[in-house]
Tab-separated table of C-alpha atoms and ligand atoms in Angstrom:
chain	number	residue	atom	x	y	z
R	198	MET	CA	-149.613	-33.470	9.202
R	199	ASN	CA	-147.204	-33.138	6.273
R	200	ILE	CA	-143.585	-34.186	5.931
R	201	HIS	CA	-140.692	-33.184	3.687
R	202	GLU	CA	-139.607	-35.040	0.597
R	203	TYR	CA	-136.319	-36.116	2.209
R	204	GLN	CA	-138.285	-37.589	5.115
R	205	ALA	CA	-140.614	-39.355	2.712
R	206	LYS	CA	-137.564	-41.126	1.330
R	207	GLU	CA	-137.095	-42.843	4.691
R	208	LEU	CA	-140.612	-44.241	4.412
R	209	PHE	CA	-140.011	-45.204	0.791
R	210	ASP	CA	-136.922	-47.158	1.843
R	211	ARG	CA	-138.755	-48.852	4.693
R	212	PHE	CA	-141.587	-49.975	2.408
R	213	GLN	CA	-139.411	-50.715	-0.603
R	214	VAL	CA	-140.815	-48.019	-2.837
R	215	PRO	CA	-137.940	-47.357	-5.252
R	216	SER	CA	-136.676	-43.768	-5.262
R	217	PRO	CA	-133.295	-42.279	-6.168
R	218	LYS	CA	-130.772	-42.054	-3.366
R	219	GLY	CA	-130.642	-38.672	-1.649
R	220	LYS	CA	-129.494	-36.762	1.390
R	221	VAL	CA	-130.694	-33.643	3.153
R	222	ALA	CA	-128.465	-30.596	3.715
R	223	ALA	CA	-128.962	-27.470	5.808
R	224	THR	CA	-125.808	-25.662	4.682
R	225	ALA	CA	-123.904	-25.276	1.424
R	226	LYS	CA	-121.045	-27.288	2.928
R	227	GLU	CA	-123.418	-30.122	3.799
R	228	ALA	CA	-124.791	-29.985	0.258
R	229	TYR	CA	-121.268	-30.351	-1.113
R	230	ASP	CA	-120.542	-33.260	1.238
R	231	ALA	CA	-123.828	-34.944	0.354
R	232	ALA	CA	-122.974	-34.703	-3.345
R	233	LYS	CA	-119.531	-36.213	-2.713
R	234	TRP	CA	-121.124	-38.956	-0.607
R	235	LEU	CA	-123.530	-39.821	-3.424
R	236	GLY	CA	-120.507	-40.064	-5.684
R	237	VAL	CA	-122.350	-39.698	-8.991
R	238	LYS	CA	-122.039	-37.100	-11.724
R	239	HIS	CA	-125.710	-36.366	-12.372
R	240	LEU	CA	-127.290	-34.738	-9.355
R	241	VAL	CA	-130.439	-32.839	-8.513
R	242	VAL	CA	-130.768	-30.138	-5.852
R	243	LYS	CA	-134.291	-29.727	-4.472
R	244	ALA	CA	-135.620	-27.103	-2.072
R	245	GLN	CA	-137.398	-28.728	0.891
R	246	VAL	CA	-140.641	-26.973	1.737
R	247	HIS	CA	-144.138	-28.261	2.399
R	248	ALA	CA	-145.404	-27.125	-0.977
R	249	GLY	CA	-145.340	-28.414	-4.519
R	250	GLY	CA	-144.689	-26.626	-7.782
R	251	ARG	CA	-141.065	-26.053	-6.754
R	252	GLY	CA	-139.704	-26.799	-10.209
R	253	LYS	CA	-141.569	-23.836	-11.689
R	254	GLY	CA	-141.177	-21.629	-8.609
R	255	THR	CA	-139.024	-18.509	-8.233
R	256	PHE	CA	-137.017	-17.314	-5.253
R	257	LYS	CA	-137.532	-13.793	-3.993
R	258	ASN	CA	-133.838	-13.167	-4.681
R	259	GLY	CA	-134.607	-13.755	-8.362
R	260	PHE	CA	-133.117	-17.254	-8.545
R	261	LYS	CA	-135.323	-19.394	-10.777
R	262	GLY	CA	-136.540	-22.875	-9.841
R	263	GLY	CA	-136.569	-24.920	-6.648
R	264	VAL	CA	-135.382	-28.033	-8.521
R	265	HIS	CA	-132.008	-27.894	-10.306
R	266	LEU	CA	-130.017	-30.499	-12.206
R	267	VAL	CA	-126.265	-30.159	-11.639
R	268	GLU	CA	-123.159	-32.047	-12.748
R	269	SER	CA	-120.752	-31.629	-9.855
R	270	ALA	CA	-120.508	-31.275	-6.087
R	271	GLU	CA	-119.275	-27.697	-6.608
R	272	SER	CA	-122.402	-26.819	-8.616
R	273	ALA	CA	-124.582	-28.529	-6.012
R	274	ARG	CA	-122.971	-26.309	-3.394
R	275	ASP	CA	-123.498	-23.171	-5.510
R	276	VAL	CA	-127.164	-23.935	-6.153
R	277	ALA	CA	-127.692	-24.737	-2.455
R	278	THR	CA	-126.165	-21.347	-1.617
R	279	GLN	CA	-128.758	-19.656	-3.838
R	280	MET	CA	-131.625	-21.539	-2.200
R	281	LEU	CA	-130.816	-21.800	1.510
R	282	GLY	CA	-132.174	-19.010	3.660
R	283	GLU	CA	-134.145	-17.675	0.691
R	284	VAL	CA	-137.888	-17.504	0.154
R	285	LEU	CA	-139.362	-19.676	-2.594
R	286	VAL	CA	-142.672	-18.690	-4.158
R	287	THR	CA	-144.638	-21.375	-6.021
R	288	LYS	CA	-148.255	-21.775	-7.142
R	289	GLN	CA	-148.938	-23.534	-3.858
R	290	THR	CA	-147.167	-21.235	-1.388
R	291	GLY	CA	-149.136	-18.039	-2.003
R	292	ASP	CA	-147.367	-14.692	-2.462
R	293	ASP	CA	-145.601	-14.905	0.895
R	294	GLY	CA	-143.644	-17.956	-0.232
R	295	ARG	CA	-141.746	-20.305	2.042
R	296	LEU	CA	-138.352	-19.932	3.631
R	297	VAL	CA	-136.048	-22.721	2.452
R	298	ARG	CA	-134.140	-24.111	5.443
R	299	LYS	CA	-133.014	-27.364	3.850
R	300	VAL	CA	-132.277	-28.763	0.440
R	301	MET	CA	-132.072	-32.355	-0.711
R	302	ILE	CA	-129.255	-33.541	-2.920
R	303	ALA	CA	-130.198	-36.651	-4.866
R	304	GLU	CA	-129.001	-38.790	-7.722
R	305	SER	CA	-130.526	-37.466	-10.908
R	306	VAL	CA	-132.126	-39.931	-13.277
R	307	THR	CA	-132.679	-39.615	-17.021
R	308	ILE	CA	-136.397	-39.524	-17.567
R	309	SER	CA	-138.255	-41.106	-20.469
R	310	ARG	CA	-141.806	-40.919	-19.022
R	311	GLU	CA	-143.440	-38.982	-16.196
R	312	LEU	CA	-146.635	-40.357	-14.650
R	313	TYR	CA	-148.952	-39.092	-11.954
R	314	LEU	CA	-149.824	-41.363	-9.022
R	315	ALA	CA	-151.743	-40.595	-5.859
R	316	ILE	CA	-153.561	-42.604	-3.209
R	317	LEU	CA	-156.078	-40.842	-1.057
R	318	MET	CA	-159.090	-41.422	1.120
R	319	ASP	CA	-162.281	-40.831	-0.839
R	320	ARG	CA	-164.815	-39.422	1.575
R	321	GLU	CA	-167.779	-40.032	-0.678
R	322	THR	CA	-167.290	-43.801	-0.916
R	323	SER	CA	-165.277	-44.182	2.331
R	324	GLN	CA	-162.610	-46.078	0.419
R	325	PRO	CA	-159.026	-45.508	-0.582
R	326	VAL	CA	-158.787	-44.482	-4.215
R	327	ILE	CA	-155.767	-44.715	-6.495
R	328	VAL	CA	-155.573	-41.841	-8.943
R	329	VAL	CA	-153.265	-42.118	-11.948
R	330	SER	CA	-152.563	-40.210	-15.118
R	331	THR	CA	-150.202	-40.477	-18.048
R	332	GLU	CA	-149.814	-36.687	-17.754
R	333	GLY	CA	-147.358	-36.627	-14.856
R	334	GLY	CA	-144.807	-34.005	-13.977
R	335	MET	CA	-146.821	-30.942	-14.857
R	336	ASP	CA	-149.756	-29.317	-13.078
R	337	ILE	CA	-152.248	-32.051	-12.349
R	338	GLU	CA	-154.843	-29.366	-11.560
R	339	GLU	CA	-154.573	-28.182	-15.155
R	340	VAL	CA	-154.953	-31.734	-16.472
R	341	ALA	CA	-158.052	-32.187	-14.305
R	342	GLU	CA	-159.555	-29.014	-15.713
R	343	LYS	CA	-158.693	-29.312	-19.407
R	344	THR	CA	-158.539	-33.069	-20.007
R	345	PRO	CA	-160.339	-34.753	-17.103
R	346	GLU	CA	-160.594	-38.007	-19.098
R	347	LYS	CA	-156.835	-38.407	-18.651
R	348	ILE	CA	-157.236	-38.866	-14.905
R	349	LEU	CA	-158.188	-42.400	-13.907
R	350	ARG	CA	-159.492	-43.622	-10.562
R	351	GLU	CA	-159.436	-47.102	-9.083
R	352	TYR	CA	-161.356	-47.622	-5.846
R	353	ILE	CA	-159.962	-50.104	-3.334
R	354	HIS	CA	-162.141	-52.160	-1.045
R	355	PRO	CA	-160.671	-51.405	2.398
R	356	LEU	CA	-160.940	-55.009	3.609
R	357	ALA	CA	-159.960	-56.788	0.407
R	358	GLY	CA	-157.076	-54.421	-0.255
R	359	LEU	CA	-155.418	-53.737	-3.586
R	360	GLN	CA	-156.045	-56.695	-5.917
R	361	ALA	CA	-153.724	-57.998	-8.614
R	362	TYR	CA	-156.358	-57.453	-11.317
R	363	GLN	CA	-156.596	-53.799	-10.311
R	364	VAL	CA	-152.852	-53.362	-10.631
R	365	ARG	CA	-152.964	-54.990	-14.081
R	366	LYS	CA	-155.807	-52.719	-15.106
R	367	ILE	CA	-153.937	-49.597	-13.973
R	368	CYS	CA	-150.759	-50.721	-15.756
R	369	HIS	CA	-152.740	-51.411	-18.907
R	370	ASN	CA	-154.437	-48.010	-18.782
R	371	LEU	CA	-151.081	-46.294	-18.324
R	372	ASP	CA	-149.647	-48.312	-21.192
R	373	MET	CA	-146.765	-49.496	-19.006
R	374	GLY	CA	-145.714	-52.315	-21.360
R	375	THR	CA	-142.523	-53.990	-20.190
R	376	ASN	CA	-142.347	-51.688	-17.145
R	377	ALA	CA	-145.631	-53.049	-15.781
R	378	ARG	CA	-143.964	-55.446	-13.325
R	379	GLN	CA	-141.860	-52.714	-11.730
R	380	PHE	CA	-144.712	-50.227	-11.666
R	381	GLY	CA	-147.009	-52.882	-10.174
R	382	ARG	CA	-144.518	-53.622	-7.407
R	383	LEU	CA	-144.214	-49.906	-6.641
R	384	LEU	CA	-148.005	-49.654	-6.499
R	385	HIS	CA	-148.323	-52.568	-4.055
R	386	SER	CA	-145.552	-51.171	-1.847
R	387	LEU	CA	-147.011	-47.698	-1.859
R	388	TYR	CA	-150.474	-48.979	-1.018
R	389	LYS	CA	-149.045	-50.899	1.938
R	390	LEU	CA	-147.246	-47.751	3.095
R	391	PHE	CA	-150.447	-45.721	2.720
R	392	ILE	CA	-152.446	-48.139	4.901
R	393	ASP	CA	-149.761	-49.014	7.460
R	394	CYS	CA	-148.830	-45.385	8.119
R	395	ASP	CA	-152.433	-44.096	8.280
R	396	CYS	CA	-151.913	-41.651	5.439
R	397	SER	CA	-154.798	-39.568	4.183
R	398	MET	CA	-152.914	-38.758	0.995
R	399	VAL	CA	-149.768	-39.785	-0.841
R	400	GLU	CA	-149.061	-37.972	-4.081
R	401	ILE	CA	-146.131	-38.817	-6.318
R	402	ASN	CA	-145.874	-36.453	-9.216
R	403	PRO	CA	-143.998	-37.760	-11.069
R	404	VAL	CA	-143.378	-41.451	-10.956
R	405	VAL	CA	-140.782	-41.788	-13.709
R	406	VAL	CA	-139.638	-44.441	-16.112
R	407	THR	CA	-135.958	-43.859	-16.831
R	408	THR	CA	-134.227	-44.328	-20.171
R	409	ASP	CA	-132.655	-47.490	-18.754
R	410	ASP	CA	-136.106	-48.848	-17.813
R	411	HIS	CA	-136.254	-48.276	-14.093
R	412	VAL	CA	-139.339	-47.028	-12.310
R	413	TYR	CA	-138.841	-44.495	-9.499
R	414	ALA	CA	-140.915	-42.302	-7.243
R	415	LEU	CA	-139.298	-38.938	-7.953
R	416	ASP	CA	-141.354	-36.641	-5.777
R	417	ALA	CA	-143.397	-37.199	-2.617
R	418	LYS	CA	-146.155	-35.344	-0.901
R	419	PHE	CA	-147.566	-36.979	2.208
R	420	ASN	CA	-150.483	-36.164	4.414
R	421	PHE	CA	-151.187	-38.134	7.585
R	422	ASP	CA	-154.383	-38.507	9.555
R	423	ASP	CA	-153.646	-36.482	12.707
R	424	ASN	CA	-155.986	-38.674	14.744
R	425	ALA	CA	-153.838	-41.737	14.035
R	426	LEU	CA	-150.455	-40.127	14.663
R	427	TYR	CA	-150.292	-41.501	18.194
R	428	ARG	CA	-149.765	-44.909	16.589
R	429	HIS	CA	-146.698	-43.653	14.701
R	430	PRO	CA	-144.254	-41.874	17.000
R	431	GLU	CA	-141.531	-42.129	14.329
R	432	ILE	CA	-143.749	-40.201	11.902
R	433	SER	CA	-144.837	-37.665	14.536
R	434	ALA	CA	-141.150	-37.012	15.101
R	435	MET	CA	-140.907	-35.837	11.481
R	436	ARG	CA	-143.204	-32.910	12.193
R	437	ASP	CA	-141.589	-29.626	11.122
R	438	THR	CA	-143.373	-26.853	12.984
R	439	ASP	CA	-141.371	-24.276	10.989
R	440	GLU	CA	-143.620	-25.186	8.066
R	441	GLU	CA	-146.859	-24.773	9.976
R	442	ASP	CA	-148.989	-21.783	10.877
R	443	PRO	CA	-147.360	-20.599	14.164
R	444	ARG	CA	-150.810	-19.805	15.560
R	445	GLU	CA	-151.871	-23.412	15.009
R	446	VAL	CA	-148.649	-24.773	16.523
R	447	ALA	CA	-149.258	-22.742	19.709
R	448	ALA	CA	-152.891	-23.840	19.820
R	449	ALA	CA	-151.979	-27.515	19.442
R	450	ALA	CA	-149.560	-27.192	22.369
R	451	HIS	CA	-152.544	-26.207	24.553
R	452	ASP	CA	-154.995	-28.743	23.116
R	453	LEU	CA	-157.084	-26.053	21.510
R	454	ASN	CA	-158.983	-26.603	18.274
R	455	TYR	CA	-157.743	-23.677	16.250
R	456	ILE	CA	-157.674	-23.013	12.515
R	457	GLY	CA	-156.169	-19.757	11.262
R	458	LEU	CA	-158.113	-17.789	8.643
R	459	ASP	CA	-157.522	-14.563	6.711
R	460	GLY	CA	-160.066	-12.199	8.300
R	461	ASN	CA	-159.666	-9.657	11.105
R	462	ILE	CA	-162.283	-10.639	13.694
R	463	ALA	CA	-160.983	-13.254	16.102
R	464	CYS	CA	-163.465	-15.638	17.702
R	465	LEU	CA	-163.230	-17.502	20.975
R	466	VAL	CA	-166.099	-19.921	21.289
R	467	ASN	CA	-166.987	-23.099	23.173
R	468	GLY	CA	-168.180	-25.924	20.945
R	469	ALA	CA	-167.355	-26.576	17.300
R	470	GLY	CA	-170.926	-26.071	16.106
R	471	LEU	CA	-171.268	-22.763	17.890
R	472	ALA	CA	-167.855	-21.699	16.581
R	473	MET	CA	-169.002	-22.361	13.005
R	474	ALA	CA	-172.274	-20.534	13.589
R	475	THR	CA	-170.304	-17.621	15.042
R	476	MET	CA	-168.136	-17.432	11.930
R	477	ASP	CA	-171.266	-17.526	9.769
R	478	ILE	CA	-172.965	-14.731	11.643
R	479	ILE	CA	-169.838	-12.548	11.483
R	480	LYS	CA	-169.891	-13.060	7.709
R	481	HIS	CA	-173.628	-12.384	7.658
R	482	PHE	CA	-173.094	-8.935	9.127
R	483	GLY	CA	-170.294	-8.143	6.699
R	484	GLY	CA	-167.218	-9.098	8.750
R	485	ASP	CA	-164.450	-11.651	8.214
R	486	PRO	CA	-163.387	-14.180	10.871
R	487	ALA	CA	-159.661	-14.419	11.643
R	488	ASN	CA	-159.938	-17.932	12.995
R	489	PHE	CA	-161.976	-20.872	14.067
R	490	LEU	CA	-161.405	-21.511	17.765
R	491	ASP	CA	-163.242	-24.012	19.884
R	492	VAL	CA	-161.968	-24.016	23.464
R	493	GLY	CA	-164.148	-27.029	24.179
R	494	GLY	CA	-166.513	-27.765	27.008
R	495	GLY	CA	-164.019	-28.340	29.797
R	496	ALA	CA	-161.377	-25.719	29.112
R	497	SER	CA	-159.247	-24.550	32.026
R	498	LYS	CA	-158.404	-20.953	32.850
R	499	GLU	CA	-154.873	-21.631	31.490
R	500	GLN	CA	-156.260	-22.818	28.177
R	501	VAL	CA	-158.509	-19.804	27.840
R	502	THR	CA	-155.554	-17.553	28.687
R	503	ALA	CA	-153.430	-19.304	26.046
R	504	ALA	CA	-156.227	-19.025	23.489
R	505	PHE	CA	-156.618	-15.321	24.128
R	506	LYS	CA	-152.874	-14.764	23.772
R	507	ILE	CA	-152.766	-16.622	20.450
R	508	ILE	CA	-155.558	-14.395	19.197
R	509	LEU	CA	-153.834	-11.208	20.343
R	510	GLY	CA	-150.548	-12.352	18.818
R	511	ASP	CA	-152.078	-12.307	15.327
R	512	PRO	CA	-151.319	-8.896	13.767
R	513	ASN	CA	-154.340	-9.177	11.433
R	514	VAL	CA	-156.781	-9.246	14.317
R	515	LYS	CA	-158.611	-5.943	14.774
R	516	GLY	CA	-161.341	-7.102	17.143
R	517	ILE	CA	-162.381	-10.073	19.239
R	518	LEU	CA	-165.703	-11.749	19.695
R	519	ILE	CA	-166.157	-14.117	22.621
R	520	ASN	CA	-169.279	-16.199	22.269
R	521	ILE	CA	-169.948	-18.641	25.091
R	522	PHE	CA	-173.011	-20.735	25.599
R	523	GLY	CA	-172.109	-22.403	28.852
R	524	GLY	CA	-173.506	-25.887	29.179
R	525	ILE	CA	-170.560	-27.685	30.678
R	526	MET	CA	-168.349	-24.616	30.342
R	527	ASP	CA	-168.376	-22.331	33.341
R	528	CYS	CA	-168.762	-18.719	32.150
R	529	ASN	CA	-166.647	-17.490	35.034
R	530	ILE	CA	-163.647	-19.562	33.892
R	531	ILE	CA	-163.831	-17.800	30.547
R	532	ALA	CA	-164.004	-14.451	32.321
R	533	GLU	CA	-160.983	-15.262	34.495
R	534	GLY	CA	-158.957	-16.531	31.530
R	535	VAL	CA	-159.688	-13.418	29.492
R	536	ILE	CA	-158.723	-11.138	32.359
R	537	ALA	CA	-155.513	-13.055	33.080
R	538	ALA	CA	-154.477	-12.839	29.418
R	539	ALA	CA	-155.466	-9.178	29.082
R	540	LYS	CA	-153.391	-8.327	32.158
R	541	GLU	CA	-150.314	-9.887	30.531
R	542	THR	CA	-150.778	-8.571	27.016
R	543	GLY	CA	-153.067	-5.581	27.413
R	544	LEU	CA	-156.232	-5.262	25.377
R	545	PRO	CA	-155.391	-2.939	22.491
R	546	ILE	CA	-158.433	-3.824	20.369
R	547	PRO	CA	-162.214	-3.946	20.820
R	548	LEU	CA	-163.626	-6.962	22.650
R	549	VAL	CA	-167.260	-7.973	22.486
R	550	VAL	CA	-168.452	-10.659	24.873
R	551	ARG	CA	-171.631	-12.644	24.785
R	552	LEU	CA	-171.981	-14.959	27.761
R	553	GLU	CA	-174.932	-17.242	28.382
R	554	GLY	CA	-175.580	-20.257	30.565
R	555	ASN	CA	-173.704	-21.912	33.405
R	556	ASN	CA	-172.588	-19.401	36.067
R	557	VAL	CA	-173.263	-16.471	33.731
R	558	GLU	CA	-174.007	-13.920	36.450
R	559	LEU	CA	-170.679	-14.420	38.183
R	560	GLY	CA	-168.888	-14.400	34.813
R	561	LYS	CA	-170.423	-11.067	33.869
R	562	ALA	CA	-169.659	-9.647	37.315
R	563	THR	CA	-166.020	-10.754	37.074
R	564	LEU	CA	-165.642	-9.058	33.681
R	565	ALA	CA	-167.374	-5.891	34.881
R	566	ALA	CA	-165.162	-5.679	37.962
R	567	SER	CA	-161.973	-6.109	35.869
R	568	GLY	CA	-162.043	-2.567	34.550
R	569	LEU	CA	-161.284	-3.876	31.043
R	570	ASN	CA	-162.912	-2.107	28.148
R	571	ILE	CA	-165.437	-4.763	27.187
R	572	VAL	CA	-168.613	-4.390	25.181
R	573	SER	CA	-171.227	-6.851	26.324
R	574	ALA	CA	-173.855	-8.256	23.999
R	575	ASP	CA	-177.311	-9.685	24.595
R	576	ASP	CA	-177.333	-12.391	21.949
R	577	MET	CA	-175.374	-13.688	18.981
R	578	SER	CA	-176.707	-11.218	16.395
R	579	ASP	CA	-176.155	-8.335	18.752
R	580	ALA	CA	-172.597	-9.540	19.422
R	581	ALA	CA	-171.779	-9.967	15.719
R	582	ARG	CA	-173.223	-6.575	14.798
R	583	LYS	CA	-171.240	-4.872	17.563
R	584	ILE	CA	-167.872	-6.428	16.689
R	585	VAL	CA	-168.306	-5.829	12.946
R	586	ALA	CA	-169.126	-2.172	13.686
R	587	ALA	CA	-166.163	-1.907	16.065
R	588	VAL	CA	-163.564	-3.051	13.514
R	589	GLN	CA	-164.903	-0.945	10.667
N	795	GDP	P1	-142.276	-30.056	-7.760
N	795	GDP	O1	-142.067	-29.063	-8.858
N	795	GDP	O2	-142.317	-29.417	-6.415
N	795	GDP	O3	-143.455	-30.933	-7.993
N	795	GDP	O4	-140.963	-30.978	-7.711
N	795	GDP	P2	-140.610	-32.343	-8.467
N	795	GDP	O5	-139.825	-33.170	-7.564
N	795	GDP	O6	-141.831	-32.983	-9.033
N	795	GDP	O7	-139.672	-31.869	-9.633
N	795	GDP	C1	-140.169	-31.082	-10.713
N	795	GDP	C2	-139.704	-31.628	-12.051
N	795	GDP	O8	-138.290	-31.633	-12.090
N	795	GDP	C3	-140.101	-33.078	-12.298
N	795	GDP	O9	-141.385	-33.193	-12.868
N	795	GDP	C4	-139.026	-33.543	-13.247
N	795	GDP	O10	-139.385	-33.217	-14.574
N	795	GDP	C5	-137.821	-32.711	-12.853
N	795	GDP	N1	-136.909	-33.546	-12.050
N	795	GDP	C6	-136.953	-33.772	-10.713
N	795	GDP	N2	-135.983	-34.625	-10.330
N	795	GDP	C7	-135.301	-34.943	-11.458
N	795	GDP	C8	-134.215	-35.823	-11.770
N	795	GDP	O11	-133.637	-36.480	-10.902
N	795	GDP	N3	-133.800	-35.862	-13.063
N	795	GDP	C9	-134.416	-35.167	-14.055
N	795	GDP	N4	-133.963	-35.276	-15.296
N	795	GDP	N5	-135.443	-34.367	-13.827
N	795	GDP	C10	-135.886	-34.249	-12.546
N	796	MN	MN1	-143.830	-32.841	-8.363
């Protein structure tokens, strides 16, 4: 799960990670009021979307930049007017861009240095790793590609935690000089936040040193481990489903394991392994899966109905492949769920079904008796071939 920058500020405050004061606004009037409330001359207006690269982004209305420095509450209001309700396209949003529903008004600082700082879970070593670079502010991906030696990693033993010598080493490598104490404190606080909140990634690009020698986290990108969210109701409450794939939001509401993809053949499968194999075999026969969907072993008729509706609600989907190997799953429950959903939504596209295993005969009979236009398949290859042919 991701959160917005303005929400990240709440966590920064709680864990004493220094960041400039700011306030969120959903209307131009609120932006004006927020600027007045801050009561300072130098302000920054920042579009709030779950994507980076805002500074260099462009709005579809032609307005340039999702991060603007302004000098008055009136200008803050004018910039907010340009951004709110408009679609911002950045390197990370794809061509569709993201609708900006909120902006953050914050105190602007005068920057003398921009650094890159991230903490993430390194899967290879199963340890948190702190990643830093002197080349903050710009595209870190470009730094990684052109000058990889400028990106430094410090691995943290998960039980020992972040050690003082490691902080000193990082500060030395970043040439922090007299700002080392402040940067070190920020690092300790951020590491504590990362662990306590079960983050899988925190990226601050940039951490800045100001001309008056303060160190601030100026940007914030957070990613939380979904499996640990139950321990953090206050973080779960920050979820903004407007920023998520609507198909995945609907699936989560029904406890379905669903990941949206770009292809046009939807899959409904029981078991994660079988779902992956199904995607592979669709690819093998020249098709493109529209999703990963594992309805699990003990899915109810309601869940199957919901799954089928999510699939049919995706305008890219031109055909559906149901692949069930019923061990625990009862094939007839799948059949009933599909029929219930098809009755509500109709079945405007080809559907290929491969059923095998527990209660398969009844499942097939139920589907046959439904009068729906279903192509049945003997095995996985047969099913994949048939659905690929049907959508072409
Ligand atoms: P991103 O483009 O989505 O990563 O958004 P950032 O929050 O990182 O802002 C982009 C750039 O705008 C930063 O790298 C800074 O150079 C600049 N910037 C952001 N906030 C301020 C600020 O308060 N003062 C100044 N002078 N520059 C800022
Ligand atoms: Mn940034």
